[in-house]
Short mmCIF file of C-alpha atoms in Angstrom, two decimals:
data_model
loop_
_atom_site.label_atom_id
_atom_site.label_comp_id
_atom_site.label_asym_id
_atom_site.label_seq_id
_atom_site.Cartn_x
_atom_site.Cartn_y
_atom_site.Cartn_z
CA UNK A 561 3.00 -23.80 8.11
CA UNK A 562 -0.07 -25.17 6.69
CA UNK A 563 -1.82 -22.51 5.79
CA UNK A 564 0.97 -20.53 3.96
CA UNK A 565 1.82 -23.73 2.35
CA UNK A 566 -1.98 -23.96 1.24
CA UNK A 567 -2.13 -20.37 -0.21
CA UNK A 568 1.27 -20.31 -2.27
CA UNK A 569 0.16 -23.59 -3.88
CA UNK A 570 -3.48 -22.81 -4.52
CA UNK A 571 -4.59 -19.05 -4.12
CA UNK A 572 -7.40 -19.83 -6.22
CA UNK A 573 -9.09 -22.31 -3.85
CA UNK A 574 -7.89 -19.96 -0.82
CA UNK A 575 -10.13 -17.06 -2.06
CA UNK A 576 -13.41 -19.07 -1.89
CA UNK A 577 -12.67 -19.55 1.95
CA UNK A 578 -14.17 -17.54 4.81
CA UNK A 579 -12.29 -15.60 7.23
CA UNK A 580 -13.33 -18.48 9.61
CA UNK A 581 -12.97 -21.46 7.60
CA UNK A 582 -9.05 -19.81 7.08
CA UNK A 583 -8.54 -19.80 10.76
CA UNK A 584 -9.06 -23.79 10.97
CA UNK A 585 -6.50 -24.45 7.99
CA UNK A 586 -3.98 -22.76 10.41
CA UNK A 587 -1.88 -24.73 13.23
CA UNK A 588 -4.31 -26.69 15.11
CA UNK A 589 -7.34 -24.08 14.24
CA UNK A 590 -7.61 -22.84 17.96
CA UNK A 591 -6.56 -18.92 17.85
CA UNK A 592 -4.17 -18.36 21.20
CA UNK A 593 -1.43 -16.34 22.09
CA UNK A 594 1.66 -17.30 21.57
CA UNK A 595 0.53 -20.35 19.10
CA UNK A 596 1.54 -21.69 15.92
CA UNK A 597 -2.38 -20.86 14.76
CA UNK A 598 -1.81 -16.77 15.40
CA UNK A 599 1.72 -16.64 13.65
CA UNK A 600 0.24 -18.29 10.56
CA UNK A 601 -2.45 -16.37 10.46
CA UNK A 602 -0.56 -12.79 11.38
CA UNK A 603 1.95 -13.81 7.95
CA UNK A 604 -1.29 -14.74 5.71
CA UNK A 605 -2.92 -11.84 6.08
CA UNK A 606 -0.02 -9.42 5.84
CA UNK A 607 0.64 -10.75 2.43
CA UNK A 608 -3.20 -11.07 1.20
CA UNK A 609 -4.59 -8.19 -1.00
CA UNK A 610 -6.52 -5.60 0.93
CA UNK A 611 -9.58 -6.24 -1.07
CA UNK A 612 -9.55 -9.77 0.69
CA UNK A 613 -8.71 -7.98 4.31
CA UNK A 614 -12.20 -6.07 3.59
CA UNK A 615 -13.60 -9.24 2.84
CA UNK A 616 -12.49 -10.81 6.00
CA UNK A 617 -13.88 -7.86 8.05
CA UNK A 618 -16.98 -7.92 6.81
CA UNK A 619 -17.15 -11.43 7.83
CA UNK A 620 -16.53 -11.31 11.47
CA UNK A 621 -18.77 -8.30 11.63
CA UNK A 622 -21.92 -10.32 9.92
CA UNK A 623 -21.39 -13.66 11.17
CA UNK A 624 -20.80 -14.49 14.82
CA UNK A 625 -17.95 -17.42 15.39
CA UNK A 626 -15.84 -18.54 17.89
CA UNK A 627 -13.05 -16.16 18.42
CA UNK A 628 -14.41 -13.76 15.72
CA UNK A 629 -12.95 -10.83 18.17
CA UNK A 630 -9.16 -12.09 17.83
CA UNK A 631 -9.80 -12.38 14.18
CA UNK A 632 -10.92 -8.69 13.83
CA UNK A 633 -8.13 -7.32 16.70
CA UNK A 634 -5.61 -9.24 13.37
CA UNK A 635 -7.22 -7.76 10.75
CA UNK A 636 -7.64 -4.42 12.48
CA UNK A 637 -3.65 -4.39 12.82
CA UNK A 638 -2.53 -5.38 9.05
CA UNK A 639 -5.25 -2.14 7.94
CA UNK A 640 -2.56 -0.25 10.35
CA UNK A 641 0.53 -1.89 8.73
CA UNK A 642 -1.21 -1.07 5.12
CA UNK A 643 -1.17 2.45 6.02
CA UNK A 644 2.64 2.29 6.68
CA UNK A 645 2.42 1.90 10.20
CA UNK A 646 4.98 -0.30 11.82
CA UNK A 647 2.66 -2.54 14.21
CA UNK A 648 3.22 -4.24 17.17
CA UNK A 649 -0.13 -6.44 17.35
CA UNK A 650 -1.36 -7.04 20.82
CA UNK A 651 -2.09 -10.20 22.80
CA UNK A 652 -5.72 -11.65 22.29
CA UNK A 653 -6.08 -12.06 26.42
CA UNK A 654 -4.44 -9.35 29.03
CA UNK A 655 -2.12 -11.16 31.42
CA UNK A 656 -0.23 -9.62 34.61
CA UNK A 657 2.61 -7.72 34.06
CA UNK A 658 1.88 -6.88 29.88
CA UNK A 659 0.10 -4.17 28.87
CA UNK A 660 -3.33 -5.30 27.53
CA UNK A 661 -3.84 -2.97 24.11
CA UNK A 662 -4.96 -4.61 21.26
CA UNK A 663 -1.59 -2.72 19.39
CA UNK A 664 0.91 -0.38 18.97
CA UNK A 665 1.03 1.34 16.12
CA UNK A 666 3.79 3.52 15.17
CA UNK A 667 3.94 5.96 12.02
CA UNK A 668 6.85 7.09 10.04
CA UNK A 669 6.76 10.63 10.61
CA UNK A 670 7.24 9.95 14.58
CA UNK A 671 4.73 8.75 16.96
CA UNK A 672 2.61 5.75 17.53
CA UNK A 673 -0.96 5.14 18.71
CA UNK A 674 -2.72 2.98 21.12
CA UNK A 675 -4.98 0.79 19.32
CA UNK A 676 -8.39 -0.61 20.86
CA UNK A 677 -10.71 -2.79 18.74
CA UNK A 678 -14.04 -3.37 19.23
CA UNK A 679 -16.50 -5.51 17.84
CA UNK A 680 -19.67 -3.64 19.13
CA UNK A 681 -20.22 -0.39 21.19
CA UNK A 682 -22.77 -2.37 23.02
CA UNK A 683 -20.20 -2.74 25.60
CA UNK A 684 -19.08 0.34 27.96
CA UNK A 685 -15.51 0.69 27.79
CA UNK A 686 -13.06 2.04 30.23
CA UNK A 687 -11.54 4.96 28.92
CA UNK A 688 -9.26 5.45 32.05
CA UNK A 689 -7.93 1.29 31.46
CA UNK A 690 -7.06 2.52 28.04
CA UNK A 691 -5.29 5.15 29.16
CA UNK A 692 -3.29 3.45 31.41
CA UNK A 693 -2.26 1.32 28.65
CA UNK A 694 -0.46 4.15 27.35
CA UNK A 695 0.98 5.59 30.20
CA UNK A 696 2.30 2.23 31.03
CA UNK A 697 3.49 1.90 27.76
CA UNK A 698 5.21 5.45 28.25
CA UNK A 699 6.92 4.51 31.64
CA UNK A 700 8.75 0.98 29.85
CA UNK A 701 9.90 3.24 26.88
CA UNK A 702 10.52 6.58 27.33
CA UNK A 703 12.11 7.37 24.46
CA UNK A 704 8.52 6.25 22.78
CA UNK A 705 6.19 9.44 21.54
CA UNK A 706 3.20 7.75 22.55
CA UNK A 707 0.64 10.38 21.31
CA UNK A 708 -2.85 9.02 21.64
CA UNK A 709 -5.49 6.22 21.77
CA UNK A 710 -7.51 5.46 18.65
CA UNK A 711 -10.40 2.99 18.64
CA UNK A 712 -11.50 1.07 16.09
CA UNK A 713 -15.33 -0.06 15.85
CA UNK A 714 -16.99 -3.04 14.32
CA UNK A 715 -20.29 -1.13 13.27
CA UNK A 716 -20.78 2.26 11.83
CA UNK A 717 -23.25 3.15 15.32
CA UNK A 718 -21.01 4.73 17.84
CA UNK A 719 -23.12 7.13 19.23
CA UNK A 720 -22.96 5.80 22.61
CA UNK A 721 -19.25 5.43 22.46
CA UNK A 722 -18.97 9.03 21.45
CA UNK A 723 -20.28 10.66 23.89
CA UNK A 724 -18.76 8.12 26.20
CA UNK A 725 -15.59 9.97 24.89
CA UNK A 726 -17.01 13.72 24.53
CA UNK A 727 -17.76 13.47 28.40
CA UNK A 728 -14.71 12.08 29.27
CA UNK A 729 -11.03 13.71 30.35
CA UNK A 730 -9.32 12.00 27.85
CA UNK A 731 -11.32 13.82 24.96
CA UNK A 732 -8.39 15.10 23.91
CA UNK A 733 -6.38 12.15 23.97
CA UNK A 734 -8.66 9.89 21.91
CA UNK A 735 -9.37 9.09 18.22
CA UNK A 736 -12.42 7.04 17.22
CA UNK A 737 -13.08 5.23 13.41
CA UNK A 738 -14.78 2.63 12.13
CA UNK A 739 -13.20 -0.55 10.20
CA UNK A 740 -15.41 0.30 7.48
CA UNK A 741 -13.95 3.31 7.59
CA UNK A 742 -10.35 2.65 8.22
CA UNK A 743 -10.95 0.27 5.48
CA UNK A 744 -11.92 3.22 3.07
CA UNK A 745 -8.40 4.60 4.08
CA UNK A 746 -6.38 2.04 3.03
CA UNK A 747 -8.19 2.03 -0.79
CA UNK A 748 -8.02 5.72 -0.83
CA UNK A 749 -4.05 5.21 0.26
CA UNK A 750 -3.23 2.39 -2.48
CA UNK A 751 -4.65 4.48 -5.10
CA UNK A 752 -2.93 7.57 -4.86
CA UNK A 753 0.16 7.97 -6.58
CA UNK A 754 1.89 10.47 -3.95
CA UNK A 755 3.56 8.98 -0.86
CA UNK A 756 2.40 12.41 0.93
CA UNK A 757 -1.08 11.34 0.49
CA UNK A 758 -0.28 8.53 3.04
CA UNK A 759 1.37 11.46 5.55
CA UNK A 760 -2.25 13.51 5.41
CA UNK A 761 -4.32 10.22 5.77
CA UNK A 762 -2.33 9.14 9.20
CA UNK A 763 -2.36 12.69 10.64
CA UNK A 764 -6.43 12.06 10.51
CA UNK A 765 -6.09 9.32 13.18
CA UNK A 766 -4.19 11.39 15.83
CA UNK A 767 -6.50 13.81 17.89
CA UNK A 768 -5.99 17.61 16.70
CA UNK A 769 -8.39 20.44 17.93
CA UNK A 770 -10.48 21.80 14.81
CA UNK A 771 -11.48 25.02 15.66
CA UNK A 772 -9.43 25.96 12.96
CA UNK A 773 -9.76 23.18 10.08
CA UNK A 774 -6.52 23.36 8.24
CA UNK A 775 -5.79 20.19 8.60
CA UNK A 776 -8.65 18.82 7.40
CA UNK A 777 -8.26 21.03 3.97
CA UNK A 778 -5.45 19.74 3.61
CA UNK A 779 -6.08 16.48 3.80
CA UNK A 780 -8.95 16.88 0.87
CA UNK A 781 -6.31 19.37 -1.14
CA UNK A 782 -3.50 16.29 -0.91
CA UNK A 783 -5.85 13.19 -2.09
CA UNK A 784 -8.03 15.39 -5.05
CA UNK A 785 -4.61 16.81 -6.39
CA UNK A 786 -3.36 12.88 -6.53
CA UNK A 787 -5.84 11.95 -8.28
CA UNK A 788 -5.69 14.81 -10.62
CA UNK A 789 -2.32 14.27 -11.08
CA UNK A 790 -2.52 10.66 -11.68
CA UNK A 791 -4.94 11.58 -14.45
CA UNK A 792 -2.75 14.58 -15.70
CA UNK A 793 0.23 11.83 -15.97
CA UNK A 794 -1.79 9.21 -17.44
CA UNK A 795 -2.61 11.67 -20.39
CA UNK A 796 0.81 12.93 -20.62
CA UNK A 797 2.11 9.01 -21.28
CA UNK A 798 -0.89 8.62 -23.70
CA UNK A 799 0.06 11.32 -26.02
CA UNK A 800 3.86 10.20 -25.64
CA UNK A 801 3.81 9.34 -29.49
CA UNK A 802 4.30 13.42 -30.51
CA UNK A 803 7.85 14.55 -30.19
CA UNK A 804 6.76 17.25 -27.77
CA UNK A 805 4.51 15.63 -25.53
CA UNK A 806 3.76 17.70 -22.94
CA UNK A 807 3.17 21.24 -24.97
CA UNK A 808 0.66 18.63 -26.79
CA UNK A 809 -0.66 17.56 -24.10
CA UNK A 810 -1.75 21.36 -23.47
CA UNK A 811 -2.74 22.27 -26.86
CA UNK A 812 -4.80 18.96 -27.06
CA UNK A 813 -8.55 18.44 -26.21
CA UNK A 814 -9.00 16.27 -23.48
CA UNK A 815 -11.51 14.00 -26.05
CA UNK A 816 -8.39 13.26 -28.09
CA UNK A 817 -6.51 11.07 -25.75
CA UNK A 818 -7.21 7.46 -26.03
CA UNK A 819 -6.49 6.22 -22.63
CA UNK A 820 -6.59 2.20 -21.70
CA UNK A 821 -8.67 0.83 -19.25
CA UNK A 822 -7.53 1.79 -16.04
CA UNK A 823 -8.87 -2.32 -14.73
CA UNK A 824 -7.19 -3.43 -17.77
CA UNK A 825 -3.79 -1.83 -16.85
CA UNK A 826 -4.13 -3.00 -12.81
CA UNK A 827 -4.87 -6.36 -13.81
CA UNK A 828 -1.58 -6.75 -16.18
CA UNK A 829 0.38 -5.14 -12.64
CA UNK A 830 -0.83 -7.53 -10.53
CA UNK A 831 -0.12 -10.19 -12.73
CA UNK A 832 3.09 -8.73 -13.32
CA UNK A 833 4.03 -8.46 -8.80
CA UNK A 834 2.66 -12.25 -8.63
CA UNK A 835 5.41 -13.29 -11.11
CA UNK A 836 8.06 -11.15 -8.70
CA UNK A 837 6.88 -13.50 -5.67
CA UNK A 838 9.43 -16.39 -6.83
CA UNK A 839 11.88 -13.70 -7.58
CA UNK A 840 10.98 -12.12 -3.24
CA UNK A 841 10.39 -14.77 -1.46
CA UNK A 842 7.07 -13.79 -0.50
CA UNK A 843 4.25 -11.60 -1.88
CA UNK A 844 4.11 -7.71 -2.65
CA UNK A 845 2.14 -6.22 -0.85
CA UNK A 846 0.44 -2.67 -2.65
CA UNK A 847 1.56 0.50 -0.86
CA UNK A 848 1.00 2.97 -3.45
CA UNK A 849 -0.87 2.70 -7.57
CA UNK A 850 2.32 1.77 -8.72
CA UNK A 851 4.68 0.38 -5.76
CA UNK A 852 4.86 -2.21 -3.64
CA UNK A 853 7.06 -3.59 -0.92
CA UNK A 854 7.39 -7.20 1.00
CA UNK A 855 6.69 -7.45 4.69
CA UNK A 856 10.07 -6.63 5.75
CA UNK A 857 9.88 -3.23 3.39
CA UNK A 858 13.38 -4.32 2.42
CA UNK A 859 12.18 -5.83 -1.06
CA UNK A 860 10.54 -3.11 -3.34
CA UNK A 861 8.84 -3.02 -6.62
CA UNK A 862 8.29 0.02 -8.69
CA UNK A 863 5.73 -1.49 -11.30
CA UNK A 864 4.45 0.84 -14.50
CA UNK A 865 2.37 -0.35 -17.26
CA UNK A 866 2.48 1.03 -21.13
CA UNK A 867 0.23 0.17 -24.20
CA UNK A 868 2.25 -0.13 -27.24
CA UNK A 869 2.63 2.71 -29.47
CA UNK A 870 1.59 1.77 -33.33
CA UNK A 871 2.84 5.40 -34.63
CA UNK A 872 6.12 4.92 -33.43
CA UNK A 873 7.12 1.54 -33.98
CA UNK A 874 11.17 2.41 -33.36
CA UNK A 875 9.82 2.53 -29.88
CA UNK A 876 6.51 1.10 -29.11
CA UNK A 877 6.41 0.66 -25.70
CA UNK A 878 7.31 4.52 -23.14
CA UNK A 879 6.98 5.26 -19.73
CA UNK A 880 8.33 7.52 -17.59
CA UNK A 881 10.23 7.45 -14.19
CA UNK A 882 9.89 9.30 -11.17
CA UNK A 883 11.78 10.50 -8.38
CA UNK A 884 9.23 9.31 -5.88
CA UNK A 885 10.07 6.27 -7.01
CA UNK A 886 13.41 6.59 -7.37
CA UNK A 887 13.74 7.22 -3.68
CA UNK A 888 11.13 4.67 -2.66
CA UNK A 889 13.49 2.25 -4.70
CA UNK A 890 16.91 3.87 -2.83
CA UNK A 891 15.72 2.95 0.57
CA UNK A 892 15.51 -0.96 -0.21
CA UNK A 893 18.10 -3.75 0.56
CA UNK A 894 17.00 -4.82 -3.26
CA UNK A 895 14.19 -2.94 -5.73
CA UNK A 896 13.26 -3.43 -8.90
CA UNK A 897 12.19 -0.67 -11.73
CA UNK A 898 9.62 -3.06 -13.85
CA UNK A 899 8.39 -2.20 -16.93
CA UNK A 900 4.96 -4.19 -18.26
CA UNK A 901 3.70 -3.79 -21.92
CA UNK A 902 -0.33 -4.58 -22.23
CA UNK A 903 0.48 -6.28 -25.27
CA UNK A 904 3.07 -8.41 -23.47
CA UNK A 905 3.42 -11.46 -21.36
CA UNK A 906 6.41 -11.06 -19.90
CA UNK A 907 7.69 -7.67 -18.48
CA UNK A 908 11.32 -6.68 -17.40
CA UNK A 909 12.43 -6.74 -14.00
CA UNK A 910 15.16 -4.30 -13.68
CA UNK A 911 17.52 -4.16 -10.75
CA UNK A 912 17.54 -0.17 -9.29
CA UNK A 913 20.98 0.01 -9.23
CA UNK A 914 21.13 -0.57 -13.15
CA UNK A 915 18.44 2.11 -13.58
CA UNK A 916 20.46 4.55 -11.29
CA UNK A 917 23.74 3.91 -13.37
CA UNK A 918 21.80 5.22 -16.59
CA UNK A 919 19.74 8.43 -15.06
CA UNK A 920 22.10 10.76 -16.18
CA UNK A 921 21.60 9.69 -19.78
CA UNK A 922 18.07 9.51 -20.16
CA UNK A 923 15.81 12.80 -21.11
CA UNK A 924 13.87 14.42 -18.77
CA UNK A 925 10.79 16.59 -18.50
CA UNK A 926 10.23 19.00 -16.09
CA UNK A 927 6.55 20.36 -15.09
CA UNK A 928 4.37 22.03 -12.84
CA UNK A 929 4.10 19.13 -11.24
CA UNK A 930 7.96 18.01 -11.33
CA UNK A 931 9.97 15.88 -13.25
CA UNK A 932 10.29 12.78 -14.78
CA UNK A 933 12.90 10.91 -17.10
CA UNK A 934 11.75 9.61 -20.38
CA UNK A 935 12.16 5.45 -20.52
CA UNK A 936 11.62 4.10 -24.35
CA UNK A 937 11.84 0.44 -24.91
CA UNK A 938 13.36 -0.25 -28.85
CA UNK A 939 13.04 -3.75 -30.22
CA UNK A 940 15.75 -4.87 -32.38
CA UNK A 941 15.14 -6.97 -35.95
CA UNK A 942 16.17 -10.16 -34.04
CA UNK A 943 13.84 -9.81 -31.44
CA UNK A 944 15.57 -8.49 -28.54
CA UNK A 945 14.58 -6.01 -26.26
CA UNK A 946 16.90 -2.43 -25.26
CA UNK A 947 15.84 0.47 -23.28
CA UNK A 948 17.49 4.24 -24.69
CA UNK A 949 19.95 5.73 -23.71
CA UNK A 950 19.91 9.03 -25.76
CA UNK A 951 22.66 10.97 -24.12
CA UNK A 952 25.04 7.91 -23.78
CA UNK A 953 27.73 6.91 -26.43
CA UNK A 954 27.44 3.31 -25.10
CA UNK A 955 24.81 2.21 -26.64
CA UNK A 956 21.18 1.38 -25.22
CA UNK A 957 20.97 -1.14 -21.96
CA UNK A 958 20.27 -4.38 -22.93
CA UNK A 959 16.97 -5.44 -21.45
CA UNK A 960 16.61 -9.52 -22.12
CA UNK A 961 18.56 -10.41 -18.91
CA UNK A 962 15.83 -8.96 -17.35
CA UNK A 963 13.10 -10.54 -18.23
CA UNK A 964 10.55 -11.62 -16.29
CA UNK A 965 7.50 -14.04 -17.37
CA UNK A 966 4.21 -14.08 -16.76
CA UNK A 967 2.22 -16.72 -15.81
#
């Protein structure tokens, strides 16, 4: 696969592509069904950050190339798998006897959606055709909870489209975004810290009446307490240095805490998930601020970032671990609990199961917000690296075997 081939060995050259000139680096460059050309493509962008997929949209939405349509129907699909939808991507061209939607995309609380891209709304579209997609789609698998139709549009102008849909029986039945939009989702998803925030964002895209507006509230209550939190929780591992951290965190004035660059700190993680690609096989891809997963889901990555601590130099590097995590890590065939220092080029790559076997010895805090154990990183006179174990009589867990460089 040439064009996989091409990125592993040269991202840098890769990122001053175009969406189109990437399409010609793959199989023979002509984008069909059921060709060499769309499989490479489908695996490069599921592994490509999302700040690149936005790229790429943008692209076939300003510049008109051949096939630019397919392109978008691609790109369209991976901004449904980044939202933790499990996609089935459509073909490019109906044919007789296969139901013609662009994709299927099902969500993990139960349900999928009929996807529709289009470039323009220049075009009238049949509402009843893409309905019958689902009902077709409901008659070969039953057991399927195909709930509605959402369409996706090129440009941010959809009046015509709208009422196209307002006047129409399936009203009801049919959600309608922009990739502009649904690109906006996926950001707002990757930076959030709480895998519920993901739950609220895909209940958005599945028609609900809003006479009453709930919903909506709570979608805006979910994403501003994230961020609150992820604030909250980056001052509580600032002020980590005081033997009571969290009544100082209370007592303290919010101009005390010194907090590091919040660019600074994502730059050291994603240097940090490049160096796990070797380690994966392929390349994390970001589900959530701090974790990641490969395409399969069944590789995971737990990835948290601390400055080091002058005032304590027993310990100079703390973070803390959460139970979110710990069950994102719990679900994977193999995850890893990594542990970056901004002072640091390498970090430690630490196998879950090692982590689990020491949770019972580590401290915890408990707040408003829940709990978290205490991780503190010692360095020895000769060099080496432990993490605590306070409430052990074993003895700290060597950390060396875990290293990981950077690169």
């Amino acid at each position: 696969m040439a064009l996989i081939s091409l990125w592993k060995s040269n991202p840098a050259a890769m990122d001053e592509l175009s969406i189109e000139q990437i399409v010609a680096t793959a199989g023979d460059g002509n984008l069909r069904d059921d060709q060499s050309t769309s499989a490479e493509l489908k695996e490069y962008l599921s592994q490509v950050p999302s700040e690149e997929l936005s790229a790429y949209v943008d692209h076939c939405l300003s510049h008109s190339f051949q096939k630019s349509g397919f392109v978008l129907q691609d790109l369209v699909n991976e901004l449904g798998r980044r939202l933790d939808y499990l996609v089935e991507n459509g073909r490019y061209q109906g044919r007789a006897g296969l139901v013609g939607a662009d994709g299927v995309w099902a969500s993990p609380e139960g349900g999928r959606v009929v996807v529709e891209v289009k470039a323009t709304d220049a075009y009238r579209i049949s509402l009843d055709t893409l309905a019958g997609y689902r009902d077709a789609l409901r008659e070969q698998h039953p057991e399927l909870r195909l709930q509605s139709i959402l369409i996706v549009v090129g440009r941010e102008d959809t009046g015509e489209l709208e009422a196209q849909v307002r006047g129409s029986r399936h009203a009801w039945d049919i959600r309608l975004i922009s990739a502009d939009a649904l690109m906006k989702l996926v950001r707002l998803k990757e930076n959030a810290d709480e895998l519920e925030t993901g739950a609220k964002i895909r209940g958005l895209l599945v028609p609900v009446e809003y006479t009453r507006i709930d919903g909506m509230v709570d979608v805006m209550f979910a994403t501003a307490a994230d961020i609150e939190g992820a604030i909250s929780e980056a001052a509580t591992d600032e002020d980590a240095e005081s033997e009571n951290a969290v009544s100082t965190q209370r007592e303290a004035s919010a101009s005390t805490w010194q907090f590091t660059d919040s660019a600074l700190i994502q730059d050291k993680r994603e240097k940090i998930v490049s160096a796990m690609e070797g380690m994966l096989g392929s390349r994390p891809v970001k589900t959530t601020r701090a974790l990641y997963w490969d395409t399969s889901r069944k590789f995971r990555i737990a990835c948290t970032i601390s400055k080091r601590y002058t005032k304590r130099s027993a310990t100079p590097h703390w973070y803390a671990y959460h139970p979110r995590w710990d069950e994102f890590l719990s679900e994977a065939m193999k995850g890893y609990f990594i542990l970056g220092g901004m002072d640091l080029d390498f970090a430690f790559a630490i196998p879950w199961d090692n982590i689990l076997s020491i949770l019972a010895v580590l401290n915890i805090t408990t707040t408003d917000r829940g709990m978290y154990w205490h991780i503190h990183i010692t360095m020895g006179a000769d060099g080496s690296y432990s993490l605590m174990t306070p409430r052990s009589d074993d003895g700290p867990l060597p950390l060396d075997q875990f290293r990981l460089d950077l690169h």
